[in-house]
Short mmCIF file of C-alpha atoms in Angstrom, two decimals:
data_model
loop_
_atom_site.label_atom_id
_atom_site.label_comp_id
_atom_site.label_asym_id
_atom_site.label_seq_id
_atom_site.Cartn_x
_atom_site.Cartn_y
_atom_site.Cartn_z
CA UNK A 176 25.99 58.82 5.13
CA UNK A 177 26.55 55.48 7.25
CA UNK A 178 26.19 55.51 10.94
CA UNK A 179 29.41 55.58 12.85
CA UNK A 180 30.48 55.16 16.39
CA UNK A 181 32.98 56.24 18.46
CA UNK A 182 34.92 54.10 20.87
CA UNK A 183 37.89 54.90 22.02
CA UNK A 184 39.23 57.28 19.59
CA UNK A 185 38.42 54.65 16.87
CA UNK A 186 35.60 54.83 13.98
CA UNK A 187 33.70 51.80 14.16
CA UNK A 188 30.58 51.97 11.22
CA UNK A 189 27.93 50.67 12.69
CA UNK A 190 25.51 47.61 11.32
CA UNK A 191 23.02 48.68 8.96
CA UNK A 192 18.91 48.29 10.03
CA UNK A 193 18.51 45.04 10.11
CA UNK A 194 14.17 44.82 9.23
CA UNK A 195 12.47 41.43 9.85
CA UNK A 196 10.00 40.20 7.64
CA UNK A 197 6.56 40.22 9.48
CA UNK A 198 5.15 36.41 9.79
CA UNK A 199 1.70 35.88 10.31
CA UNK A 200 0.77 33.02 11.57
CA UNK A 201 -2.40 30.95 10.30
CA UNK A 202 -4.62 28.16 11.77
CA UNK A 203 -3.97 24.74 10.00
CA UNK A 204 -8.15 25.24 9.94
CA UNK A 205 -8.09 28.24 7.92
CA UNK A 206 -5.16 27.42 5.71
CA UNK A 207 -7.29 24.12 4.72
CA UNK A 208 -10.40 25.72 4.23
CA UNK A 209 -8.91 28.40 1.46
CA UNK A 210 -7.44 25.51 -0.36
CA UNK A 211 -11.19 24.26 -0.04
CA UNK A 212 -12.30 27.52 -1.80
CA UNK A 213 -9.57 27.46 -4.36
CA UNK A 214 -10.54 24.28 -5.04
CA UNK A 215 -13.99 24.34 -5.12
CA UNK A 216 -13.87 27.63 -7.20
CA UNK A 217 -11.94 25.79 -10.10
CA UNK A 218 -14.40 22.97 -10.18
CA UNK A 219 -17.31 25.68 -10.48
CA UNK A 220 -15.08 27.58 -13.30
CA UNK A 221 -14.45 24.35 -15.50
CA UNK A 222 -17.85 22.62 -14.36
CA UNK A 223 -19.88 26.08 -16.15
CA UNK A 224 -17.05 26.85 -18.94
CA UNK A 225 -17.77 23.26 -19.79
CA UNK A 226 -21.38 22.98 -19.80
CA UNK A 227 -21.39 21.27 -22.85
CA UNK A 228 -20.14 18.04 -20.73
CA UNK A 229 -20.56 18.31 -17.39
CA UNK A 230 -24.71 19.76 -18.08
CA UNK A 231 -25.27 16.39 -20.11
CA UNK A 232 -23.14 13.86 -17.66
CA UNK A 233 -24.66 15.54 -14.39
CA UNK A 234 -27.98 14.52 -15.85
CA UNK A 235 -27.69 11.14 -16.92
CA UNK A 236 -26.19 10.88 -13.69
CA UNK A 237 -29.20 12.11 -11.94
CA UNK A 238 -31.52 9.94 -14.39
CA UNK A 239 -29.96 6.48 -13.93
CA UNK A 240 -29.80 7.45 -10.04
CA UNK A 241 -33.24 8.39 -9.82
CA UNK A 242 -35.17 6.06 -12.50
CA UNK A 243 -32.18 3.16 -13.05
CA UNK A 244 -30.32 2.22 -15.86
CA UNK A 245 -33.46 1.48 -18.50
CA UNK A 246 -34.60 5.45 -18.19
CA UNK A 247 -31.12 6.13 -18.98
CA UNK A 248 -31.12 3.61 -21.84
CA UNK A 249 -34.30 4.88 -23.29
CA UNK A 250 -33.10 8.71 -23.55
CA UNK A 251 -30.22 7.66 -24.81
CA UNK A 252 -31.93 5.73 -27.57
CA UNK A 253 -34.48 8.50 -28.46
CA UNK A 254 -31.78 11.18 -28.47
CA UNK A 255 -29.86 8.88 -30.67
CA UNK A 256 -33.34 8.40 -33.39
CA UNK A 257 -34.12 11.66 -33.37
CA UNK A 258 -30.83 13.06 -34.62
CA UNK A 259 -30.16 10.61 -37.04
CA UNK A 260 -34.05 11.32 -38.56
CA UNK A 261 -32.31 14.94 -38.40
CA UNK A 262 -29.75 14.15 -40.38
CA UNK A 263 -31.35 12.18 -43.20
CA UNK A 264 -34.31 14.85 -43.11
CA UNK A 265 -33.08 17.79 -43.24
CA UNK A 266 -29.14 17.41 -43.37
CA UNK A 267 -27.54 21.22 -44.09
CA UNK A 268 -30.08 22.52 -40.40
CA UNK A 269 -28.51 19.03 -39.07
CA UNK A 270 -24.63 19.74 -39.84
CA UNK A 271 -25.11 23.84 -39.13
CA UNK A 272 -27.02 23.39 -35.45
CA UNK A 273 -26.08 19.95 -34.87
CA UNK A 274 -22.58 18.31 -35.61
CA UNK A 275 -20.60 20.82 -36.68
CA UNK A 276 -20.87 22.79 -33.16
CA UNK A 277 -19.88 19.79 -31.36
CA UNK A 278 -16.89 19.30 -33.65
CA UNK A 279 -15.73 22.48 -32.94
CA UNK A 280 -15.69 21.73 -28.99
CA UNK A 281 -13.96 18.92 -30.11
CA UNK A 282 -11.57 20.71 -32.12
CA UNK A 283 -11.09 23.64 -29.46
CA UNK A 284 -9.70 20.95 -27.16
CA UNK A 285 -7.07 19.66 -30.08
CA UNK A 286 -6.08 23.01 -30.50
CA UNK A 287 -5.88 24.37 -26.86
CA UNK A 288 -3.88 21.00 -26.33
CA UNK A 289 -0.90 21.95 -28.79
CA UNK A 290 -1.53 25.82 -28.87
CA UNK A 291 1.40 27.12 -26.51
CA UNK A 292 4.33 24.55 -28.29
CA UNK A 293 2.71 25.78 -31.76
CA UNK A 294 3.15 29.81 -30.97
CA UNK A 295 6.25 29.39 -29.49
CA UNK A 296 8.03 27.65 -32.13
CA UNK A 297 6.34 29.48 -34.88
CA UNK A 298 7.36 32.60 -33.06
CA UNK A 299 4.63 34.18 -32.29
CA UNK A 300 4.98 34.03 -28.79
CA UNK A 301 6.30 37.27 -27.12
CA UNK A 302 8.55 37.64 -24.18
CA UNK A 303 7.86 40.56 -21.43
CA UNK A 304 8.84 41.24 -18.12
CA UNK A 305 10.43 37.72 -17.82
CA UNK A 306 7.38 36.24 -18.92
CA UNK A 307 5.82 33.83 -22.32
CA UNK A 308 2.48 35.84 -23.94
CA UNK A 309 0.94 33.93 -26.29
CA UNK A 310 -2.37 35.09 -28.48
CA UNK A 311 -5.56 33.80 -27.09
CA UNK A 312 -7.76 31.17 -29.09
CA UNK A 313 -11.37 32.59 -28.54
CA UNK A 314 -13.72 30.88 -31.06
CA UNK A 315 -13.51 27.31 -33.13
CA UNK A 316 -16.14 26.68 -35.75
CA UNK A 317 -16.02 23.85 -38.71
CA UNK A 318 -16.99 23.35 -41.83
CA UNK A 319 -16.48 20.15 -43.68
CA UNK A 320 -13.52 20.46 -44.87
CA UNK A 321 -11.99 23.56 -42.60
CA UNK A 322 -11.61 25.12 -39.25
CA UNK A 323 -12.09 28.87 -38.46
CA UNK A 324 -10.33 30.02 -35.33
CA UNK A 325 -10.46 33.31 -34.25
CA UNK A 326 -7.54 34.26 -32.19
CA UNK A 327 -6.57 37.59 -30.33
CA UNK A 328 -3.28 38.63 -31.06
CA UNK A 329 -0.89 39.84 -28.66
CA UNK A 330 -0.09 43.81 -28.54
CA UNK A 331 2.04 44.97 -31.26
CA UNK A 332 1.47 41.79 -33.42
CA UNK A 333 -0.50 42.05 -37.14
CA UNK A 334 -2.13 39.30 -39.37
CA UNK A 335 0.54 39.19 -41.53
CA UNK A 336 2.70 37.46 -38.44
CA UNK A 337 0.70 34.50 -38.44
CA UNK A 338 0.65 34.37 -42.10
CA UNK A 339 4.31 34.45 -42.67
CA UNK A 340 4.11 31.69 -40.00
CA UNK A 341 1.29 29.63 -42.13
CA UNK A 342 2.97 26.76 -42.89
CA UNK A 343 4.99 25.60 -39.93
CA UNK A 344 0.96 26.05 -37.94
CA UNK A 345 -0.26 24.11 -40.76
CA UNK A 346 2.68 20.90 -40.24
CA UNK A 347 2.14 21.80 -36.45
CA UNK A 348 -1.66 20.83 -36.33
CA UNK A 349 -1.49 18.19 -39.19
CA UNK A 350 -3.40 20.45 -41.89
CA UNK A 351 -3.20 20.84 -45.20
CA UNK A 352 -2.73 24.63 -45.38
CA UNK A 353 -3.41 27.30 -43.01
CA UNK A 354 -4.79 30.66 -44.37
CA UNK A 355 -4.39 34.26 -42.07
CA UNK A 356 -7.37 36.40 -42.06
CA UNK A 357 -7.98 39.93 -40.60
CA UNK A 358 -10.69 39.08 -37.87
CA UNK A 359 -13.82 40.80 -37.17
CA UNK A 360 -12.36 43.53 -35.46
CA UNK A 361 -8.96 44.61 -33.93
CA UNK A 362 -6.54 42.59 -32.34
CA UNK A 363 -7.73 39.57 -34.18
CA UNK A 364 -7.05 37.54 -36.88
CA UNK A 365 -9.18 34.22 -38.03
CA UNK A 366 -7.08 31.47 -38.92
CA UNK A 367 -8.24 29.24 -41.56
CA UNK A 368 -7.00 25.67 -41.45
CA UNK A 369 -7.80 23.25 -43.61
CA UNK A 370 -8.27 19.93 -43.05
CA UNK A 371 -9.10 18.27 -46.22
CA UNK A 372 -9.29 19.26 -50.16
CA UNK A 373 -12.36 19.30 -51.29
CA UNK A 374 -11.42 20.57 -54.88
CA UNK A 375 -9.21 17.07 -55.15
CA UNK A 376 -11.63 15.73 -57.63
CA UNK A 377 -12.18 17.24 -61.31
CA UNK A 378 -14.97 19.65 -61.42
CA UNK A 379 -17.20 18.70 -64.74
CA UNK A 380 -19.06 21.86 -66.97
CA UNK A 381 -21.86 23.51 -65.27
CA UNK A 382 -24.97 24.52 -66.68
CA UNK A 383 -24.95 27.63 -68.87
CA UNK A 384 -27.26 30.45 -67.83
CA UNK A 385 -30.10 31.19 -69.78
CA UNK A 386 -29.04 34.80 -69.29
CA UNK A 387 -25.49 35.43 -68.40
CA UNK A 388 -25.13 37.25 -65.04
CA UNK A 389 -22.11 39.54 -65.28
CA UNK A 390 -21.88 39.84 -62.19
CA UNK A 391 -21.40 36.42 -60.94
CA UNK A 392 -20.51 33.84 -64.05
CA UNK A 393 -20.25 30.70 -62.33
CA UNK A 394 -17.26 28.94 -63.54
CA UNK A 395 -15.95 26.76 -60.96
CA UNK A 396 -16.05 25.22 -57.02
CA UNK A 397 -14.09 27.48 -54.52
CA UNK A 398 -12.43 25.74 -51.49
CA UNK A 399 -15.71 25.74 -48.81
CA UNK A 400 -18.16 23.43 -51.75
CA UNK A 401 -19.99 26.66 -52.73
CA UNK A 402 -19.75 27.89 -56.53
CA UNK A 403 -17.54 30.12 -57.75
CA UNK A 404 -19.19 33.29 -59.47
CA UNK A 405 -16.76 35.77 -61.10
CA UNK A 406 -17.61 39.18 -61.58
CA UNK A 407 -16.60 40.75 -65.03
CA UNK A 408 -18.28 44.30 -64.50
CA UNK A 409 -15.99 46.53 -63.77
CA UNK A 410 -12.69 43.98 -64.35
CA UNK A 411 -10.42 42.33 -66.68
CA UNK A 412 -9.22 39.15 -66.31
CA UNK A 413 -5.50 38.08 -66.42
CA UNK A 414 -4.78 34.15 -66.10
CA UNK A 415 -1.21 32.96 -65.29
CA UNK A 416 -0.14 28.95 -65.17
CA UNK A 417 2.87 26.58 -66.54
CA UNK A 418 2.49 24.75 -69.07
CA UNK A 419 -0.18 22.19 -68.50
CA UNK A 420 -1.69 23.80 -65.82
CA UNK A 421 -5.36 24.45 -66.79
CA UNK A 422 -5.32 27.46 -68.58
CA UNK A 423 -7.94 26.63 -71.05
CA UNK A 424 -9.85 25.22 -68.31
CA UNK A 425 -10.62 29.23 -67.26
CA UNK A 426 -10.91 30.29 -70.75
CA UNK A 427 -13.89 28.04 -71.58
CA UNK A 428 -15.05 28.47 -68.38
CA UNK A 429 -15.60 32.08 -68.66
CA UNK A 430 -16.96 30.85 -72.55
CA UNK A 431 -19.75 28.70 -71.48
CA UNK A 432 -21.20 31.16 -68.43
CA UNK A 433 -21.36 33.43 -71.71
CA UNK A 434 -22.50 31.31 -74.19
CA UNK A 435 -26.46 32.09 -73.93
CA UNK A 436 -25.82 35.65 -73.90
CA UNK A 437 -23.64 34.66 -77.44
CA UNK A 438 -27.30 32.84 -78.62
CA UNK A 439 -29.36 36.16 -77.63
CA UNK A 440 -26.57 39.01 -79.37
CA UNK A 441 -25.87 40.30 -75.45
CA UNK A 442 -22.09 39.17 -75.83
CA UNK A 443 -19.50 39.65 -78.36
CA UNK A 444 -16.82 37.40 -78.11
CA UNK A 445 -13.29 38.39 -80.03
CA UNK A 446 -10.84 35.17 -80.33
CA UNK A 447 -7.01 35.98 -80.45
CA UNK A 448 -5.22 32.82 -80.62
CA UNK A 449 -1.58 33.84 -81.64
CA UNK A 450 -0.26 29.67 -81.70
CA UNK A 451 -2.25 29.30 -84.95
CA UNK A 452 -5.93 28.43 -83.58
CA UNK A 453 -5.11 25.79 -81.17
CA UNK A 454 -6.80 26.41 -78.24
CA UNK A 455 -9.69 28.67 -79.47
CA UNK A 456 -10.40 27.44 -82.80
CA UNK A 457 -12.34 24.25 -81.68
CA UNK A 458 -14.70 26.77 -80.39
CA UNK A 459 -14.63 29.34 -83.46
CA UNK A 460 -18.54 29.41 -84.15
CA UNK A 461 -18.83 31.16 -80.79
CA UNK A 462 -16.81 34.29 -81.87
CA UNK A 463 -18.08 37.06 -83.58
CA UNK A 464 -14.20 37.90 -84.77
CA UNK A 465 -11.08 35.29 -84.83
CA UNK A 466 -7.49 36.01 -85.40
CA UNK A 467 -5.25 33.29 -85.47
CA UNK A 468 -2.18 33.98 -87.74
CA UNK A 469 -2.37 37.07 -89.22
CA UNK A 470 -0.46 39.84 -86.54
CA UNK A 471 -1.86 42.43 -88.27
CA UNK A 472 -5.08 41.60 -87.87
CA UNK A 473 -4.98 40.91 -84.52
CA UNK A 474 -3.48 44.50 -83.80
CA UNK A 475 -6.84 45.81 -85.98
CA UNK A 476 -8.81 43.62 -83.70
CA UNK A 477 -7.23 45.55 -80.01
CA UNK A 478 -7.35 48.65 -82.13
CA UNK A 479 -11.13 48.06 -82.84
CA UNK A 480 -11.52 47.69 -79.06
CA UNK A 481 -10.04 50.50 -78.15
CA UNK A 482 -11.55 52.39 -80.95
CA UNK A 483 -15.03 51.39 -79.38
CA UNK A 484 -14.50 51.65 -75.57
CA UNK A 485 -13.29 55.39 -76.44
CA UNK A 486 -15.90 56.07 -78.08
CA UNK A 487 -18.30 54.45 -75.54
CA UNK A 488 -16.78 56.68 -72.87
CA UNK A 489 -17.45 59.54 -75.19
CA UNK A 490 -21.04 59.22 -74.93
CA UNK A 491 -21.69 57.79 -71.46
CA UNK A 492 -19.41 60.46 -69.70
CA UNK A 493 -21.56 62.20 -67.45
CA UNK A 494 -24.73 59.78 -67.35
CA UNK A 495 -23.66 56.15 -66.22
CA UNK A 496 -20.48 54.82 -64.79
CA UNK A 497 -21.39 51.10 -65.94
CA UNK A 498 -22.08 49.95 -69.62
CA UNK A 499 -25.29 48.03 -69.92
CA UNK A 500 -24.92 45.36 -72.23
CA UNK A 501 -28.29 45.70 -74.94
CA UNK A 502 -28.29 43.63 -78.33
CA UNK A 503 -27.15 46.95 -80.29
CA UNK A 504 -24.50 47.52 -77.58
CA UNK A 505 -23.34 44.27 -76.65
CA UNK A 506 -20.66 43.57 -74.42
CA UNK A 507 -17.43 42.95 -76.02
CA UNK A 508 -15.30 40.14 -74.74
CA UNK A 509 -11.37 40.20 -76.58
CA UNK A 510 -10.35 36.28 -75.08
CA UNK A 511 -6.54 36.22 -75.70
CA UNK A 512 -4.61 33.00 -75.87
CA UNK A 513 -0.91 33.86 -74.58
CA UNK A 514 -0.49 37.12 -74.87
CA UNK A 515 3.03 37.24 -74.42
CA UNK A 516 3.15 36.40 -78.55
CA UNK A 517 1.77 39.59 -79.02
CA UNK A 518 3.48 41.49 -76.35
CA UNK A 519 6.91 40.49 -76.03
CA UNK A 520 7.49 37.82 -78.56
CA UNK A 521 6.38 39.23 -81.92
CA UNK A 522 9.20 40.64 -83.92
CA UNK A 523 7.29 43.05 -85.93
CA UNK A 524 8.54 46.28 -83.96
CA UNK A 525 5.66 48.06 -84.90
CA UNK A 526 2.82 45.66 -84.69
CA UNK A 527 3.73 45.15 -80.84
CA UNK A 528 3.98 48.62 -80.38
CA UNK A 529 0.25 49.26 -82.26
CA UNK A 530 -0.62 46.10 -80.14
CA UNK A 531 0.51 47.56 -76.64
CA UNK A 532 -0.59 51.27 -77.03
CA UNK A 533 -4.37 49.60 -78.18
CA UNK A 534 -4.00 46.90 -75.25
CA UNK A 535 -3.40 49.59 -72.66
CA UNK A 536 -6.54 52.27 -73.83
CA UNK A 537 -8.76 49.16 -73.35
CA UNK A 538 -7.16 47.94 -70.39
CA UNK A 539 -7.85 51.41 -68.49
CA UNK A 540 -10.78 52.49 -70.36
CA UNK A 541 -12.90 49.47 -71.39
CA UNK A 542 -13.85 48.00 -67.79
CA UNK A 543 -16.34 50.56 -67.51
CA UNK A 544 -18.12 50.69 -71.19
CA UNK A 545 -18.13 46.60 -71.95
CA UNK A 546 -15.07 46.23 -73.61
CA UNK A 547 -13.20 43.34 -71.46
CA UNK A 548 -10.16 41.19 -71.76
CA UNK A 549 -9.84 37.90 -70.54
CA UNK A 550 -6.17 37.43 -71.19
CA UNK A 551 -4.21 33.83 -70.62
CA UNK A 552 -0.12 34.20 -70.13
CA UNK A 553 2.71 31.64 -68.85
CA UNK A 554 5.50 33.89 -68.46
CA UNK A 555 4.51 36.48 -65.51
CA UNK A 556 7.37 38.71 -65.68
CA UNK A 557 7.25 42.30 -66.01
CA UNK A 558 9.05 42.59 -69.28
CA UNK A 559 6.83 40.07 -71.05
CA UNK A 560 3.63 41.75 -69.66
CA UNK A 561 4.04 45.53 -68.96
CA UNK A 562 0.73 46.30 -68.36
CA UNK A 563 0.17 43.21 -66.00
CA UNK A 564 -0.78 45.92 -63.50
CA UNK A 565 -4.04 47.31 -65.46
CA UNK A 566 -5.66 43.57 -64.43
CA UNK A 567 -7.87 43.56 -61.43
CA UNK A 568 -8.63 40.30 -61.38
CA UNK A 569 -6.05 38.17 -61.44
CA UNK A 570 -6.33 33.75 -61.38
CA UNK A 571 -2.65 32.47 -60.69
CA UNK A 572 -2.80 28.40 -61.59
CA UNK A 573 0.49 26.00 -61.74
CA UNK A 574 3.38 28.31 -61.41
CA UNK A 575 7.26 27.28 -61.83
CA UNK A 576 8.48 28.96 -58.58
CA UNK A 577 7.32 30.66 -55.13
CA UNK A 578 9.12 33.75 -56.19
CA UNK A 579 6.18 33.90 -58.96
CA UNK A 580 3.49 34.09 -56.77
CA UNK A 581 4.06 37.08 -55.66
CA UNK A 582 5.18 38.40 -59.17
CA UNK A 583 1.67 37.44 -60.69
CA UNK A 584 -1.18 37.70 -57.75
CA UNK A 585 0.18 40.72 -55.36
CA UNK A 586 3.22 41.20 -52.94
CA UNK A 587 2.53 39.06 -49.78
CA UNK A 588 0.09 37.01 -51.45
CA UNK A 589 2.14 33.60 -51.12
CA UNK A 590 2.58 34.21 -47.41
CA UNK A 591 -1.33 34.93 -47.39
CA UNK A 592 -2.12 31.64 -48.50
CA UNK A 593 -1.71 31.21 -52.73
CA UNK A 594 0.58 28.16 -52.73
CA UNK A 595 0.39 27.86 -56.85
CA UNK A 596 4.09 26.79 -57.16
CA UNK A 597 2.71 23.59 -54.79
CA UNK A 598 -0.12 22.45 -57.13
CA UNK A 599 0.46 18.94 -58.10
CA UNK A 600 0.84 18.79 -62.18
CA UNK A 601 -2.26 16.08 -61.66
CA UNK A 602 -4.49 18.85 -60.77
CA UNK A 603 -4.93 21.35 -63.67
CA UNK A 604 -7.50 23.67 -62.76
CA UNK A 605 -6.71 24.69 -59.58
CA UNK A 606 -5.99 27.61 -59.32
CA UNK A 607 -6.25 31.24 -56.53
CA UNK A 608 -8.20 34.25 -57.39
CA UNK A 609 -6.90 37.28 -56.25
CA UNK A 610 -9.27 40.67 -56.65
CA UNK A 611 -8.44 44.41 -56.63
CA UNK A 612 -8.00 45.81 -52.70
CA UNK A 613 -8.47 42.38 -51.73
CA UNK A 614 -5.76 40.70 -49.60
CA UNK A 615 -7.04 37.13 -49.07
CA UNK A 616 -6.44 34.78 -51.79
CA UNK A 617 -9.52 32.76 -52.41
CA UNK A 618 -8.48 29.15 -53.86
CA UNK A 619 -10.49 27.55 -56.65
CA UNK A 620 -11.06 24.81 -59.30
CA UNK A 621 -12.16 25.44 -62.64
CA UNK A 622 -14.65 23.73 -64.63
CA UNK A 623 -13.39 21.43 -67.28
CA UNK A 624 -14.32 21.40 -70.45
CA UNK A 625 -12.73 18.36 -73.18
CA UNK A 626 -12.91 19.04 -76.32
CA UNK A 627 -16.03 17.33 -77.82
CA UNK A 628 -17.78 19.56 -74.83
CA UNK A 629 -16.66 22.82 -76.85
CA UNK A 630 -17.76 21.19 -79.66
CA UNK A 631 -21.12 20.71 -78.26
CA UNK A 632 -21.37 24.19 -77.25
CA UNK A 633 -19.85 25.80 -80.40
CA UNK A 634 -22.64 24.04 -82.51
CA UNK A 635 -25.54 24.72 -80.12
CA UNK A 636 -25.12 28.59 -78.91
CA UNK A 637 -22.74 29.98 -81.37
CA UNK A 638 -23.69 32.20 -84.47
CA UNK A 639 -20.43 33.55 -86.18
CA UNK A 640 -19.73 32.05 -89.53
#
């Protein structure tokens, strides 16, 4: 209730408290002397979280001020020597230790500089109690042709954020592509950018194995310079591209890490070419079966398959849960050539339907007993490829449209990182790999293999007649 007084028979409300705010008063002395502090604190702060400068400047200060300008010019000179006799001798110590750590202070500053107009305009900036909270960048490293920057996300924010927001960061810092990670632990997320493409150049056939590891068949360069080894234990293998796109590239790929095991009997290798022989029958010495016009045959072929990873399962139920490949039990390799011809295209009612029910009993039961499929397909869509689901690995080349991507590698996968509908039609071979509980798309380039190369190969490891 207000205060009232009472004057003369009238109500007069009286002024509310009226309370002062308290000024201290400072010395000009003191006032000056915090600034100092402030001041000098900040120079401390940047002079020790920049040690990496100011440790090397303050000493070539004290050098030349101590010992003159020719100390100076002689440390610089050795320093200069010795790292370039680094370099030449041992170069991969020189680029991990040396160069590529200073890059990445380098790069940290190019980063920092742009790194609050780049989150807010990619939104990924969030506003809170009337202020701007952007993630934190907290480490920069380099390779040669990327950067990895781990960055702690704000509360309530997820990788998928940043990856949605890929390619306005990638225009934003003048990269090629940027690629969202889960970090190393919570809150984080590592964002890949890369600066370069080091998979521009055509990647020529690599040497085949004496003995075919199955667990790592090198058949191409991934994005870092490192080989690309794909596991077949355990997978089957579903390739997707346009027209023109490099398809056969992974096929023979996949051929030649297996060729030695052809040589030895530790790899059966079944040829269904349903466009009359024109991809695999250059190659036809290297297959053990071939079907290349007759439907029917090719349905026996599946139905063989299945025939044999059933019974497989039969037997090993109970004492393995991986096939061993031995030269009376070899692994059994079925490479299709389009497989939509068989599954979707082939009017014979009841040759597709003998060709999907065999298809999907080695699909689900074959990964485990050596009986694998290494199946190559244009169209992506669910109709033409029901059982598109029953492929763990999946290699997504040239595609037609973005809406694709997603269609043939995973939901979310385009966003991730798998740009195939931006592959320039002058780089067949290129391609992303996708694997089974795996969410990051790893890009890659096949080998390539021309045609007197098959040749070559057909003539010096294969056996069939």
């Amino acid at each position: 209730m207000p205060l009232i007084n009472i004057i003369r028979g009238e109500t007069i409300p009286v002024a509310p408290l009226n309370v002062r705010t308290p000024v201290v008063k400072l010395p000009i002395w003191l006032v000056v002397l915090w600034e100092t502090v402030k001041a000098l604190a900040w120079l401390v702060n940047g002079y020790i979280r920049h040690w990496y400068v100011t440790l090397p400047v303050t000493g070539m200060t004290w050098l030349h001020l101590a010992h003159g300008w020719q100390a100076l010019a002689g440390l610089v000179g050795g320093v200069t020597v010795a790292a370039t006799g680094w370099a030449f001798g041992h170069r991969p110590s020189w680029l991990r230790f040396g160069w590529w750590p200073i890059f990445a202070k380098i790069r940290r500053l190019v980063y920092r500089r742009r790194w609050m107009a780049a989150m807010v305009t990619a939104g990924l900036s969030i506003s809170y109690d009337k202020r701007t909270i952007v993630p934190e960048i907290r480490r920069v490293r380099c390779r040669a042709d990327c950067d990895e920057v781990l960055v702690r996300m704000v509360t309530g924010q997820i990788p998928d954020d940043f990856a949605k927001a890929s390619e306005r960061l990638a225009h934003t810092f003048g990269v090629r592509q940027v690629k969202a990670i889960p970090g190393p632990t919570y809150a984080t997320v590592v964002l890949v950018l890369m600066r370069g493409d080091s998979l521009h150049d055509t990647v020529p056939p690599l040497p085949v194995p004496y003995r075919p590891d199955f667990t790592a068949l090198p058949i191409g360069v991934q994005e870092d310079g490192d080989l690309y080894r794909l596991r077949l234990f355990g997978t089957q293998v579903l390739i997707v591209g346009a027209t023109g796109s490099g398809k056969g590239s992974v096929i023979w790929s996949i051929v030649r890490s297996l060729a030695n095991g052809v040589t030895v009997g530790l790899v059966e290798l079944w040829g269904l070419d349903p466009k009359g022989g024109m991809e695999l029958g250059i190659g036809r010495p290297l297959f053990a079966r071939f079907a290349s016009r007759d439907f029917a045959e090719m349905a026996a072929m599946i139905e063989q398959a299945a025939a044999t990873a059933q019974e497989r399962a039969a037997r090993l139920a109970g004492k393995t849960r991986q096939h061993t490949p031995t030269v009376d039990e070899p692994l059994i390799v079925l490479v299709i050539d389009e497989l939509a011809n068989l599954t979707a295209y082939l009017t014979e009612r009841q040759l597709k339907d003998r060709i999907k029910a065999a298809l999907g009993i080695v699909l689900t039961q074959g990964r485990a007993v050596g009986v694998h499929v290494v199946a190559a397909i244009q169209d992506p869509r669910k109709e033409v490829l029901p059982a598109r689901g029953l492929f763990p690995t999946r290699i997504g080349l040239r595609l037609s449209e973005p809406a694709e991507v997603d269609m043939v590698l995973g939901d979310g996968m385009r966003d991730r990182g798998a740009l195939c509908d931006r592959i320039p039609q002058t780089q067949p071979g290129i391609g992303y790999v996708t694997l089974e509980g795996d969410t990051t798309p790893m890009r890659v380039r096949l080998t390539y293999c021309d045609d007197e190369t098959v040749r070559d190969m057909a003539d010096l490891y294969g056996g069939a007649e």
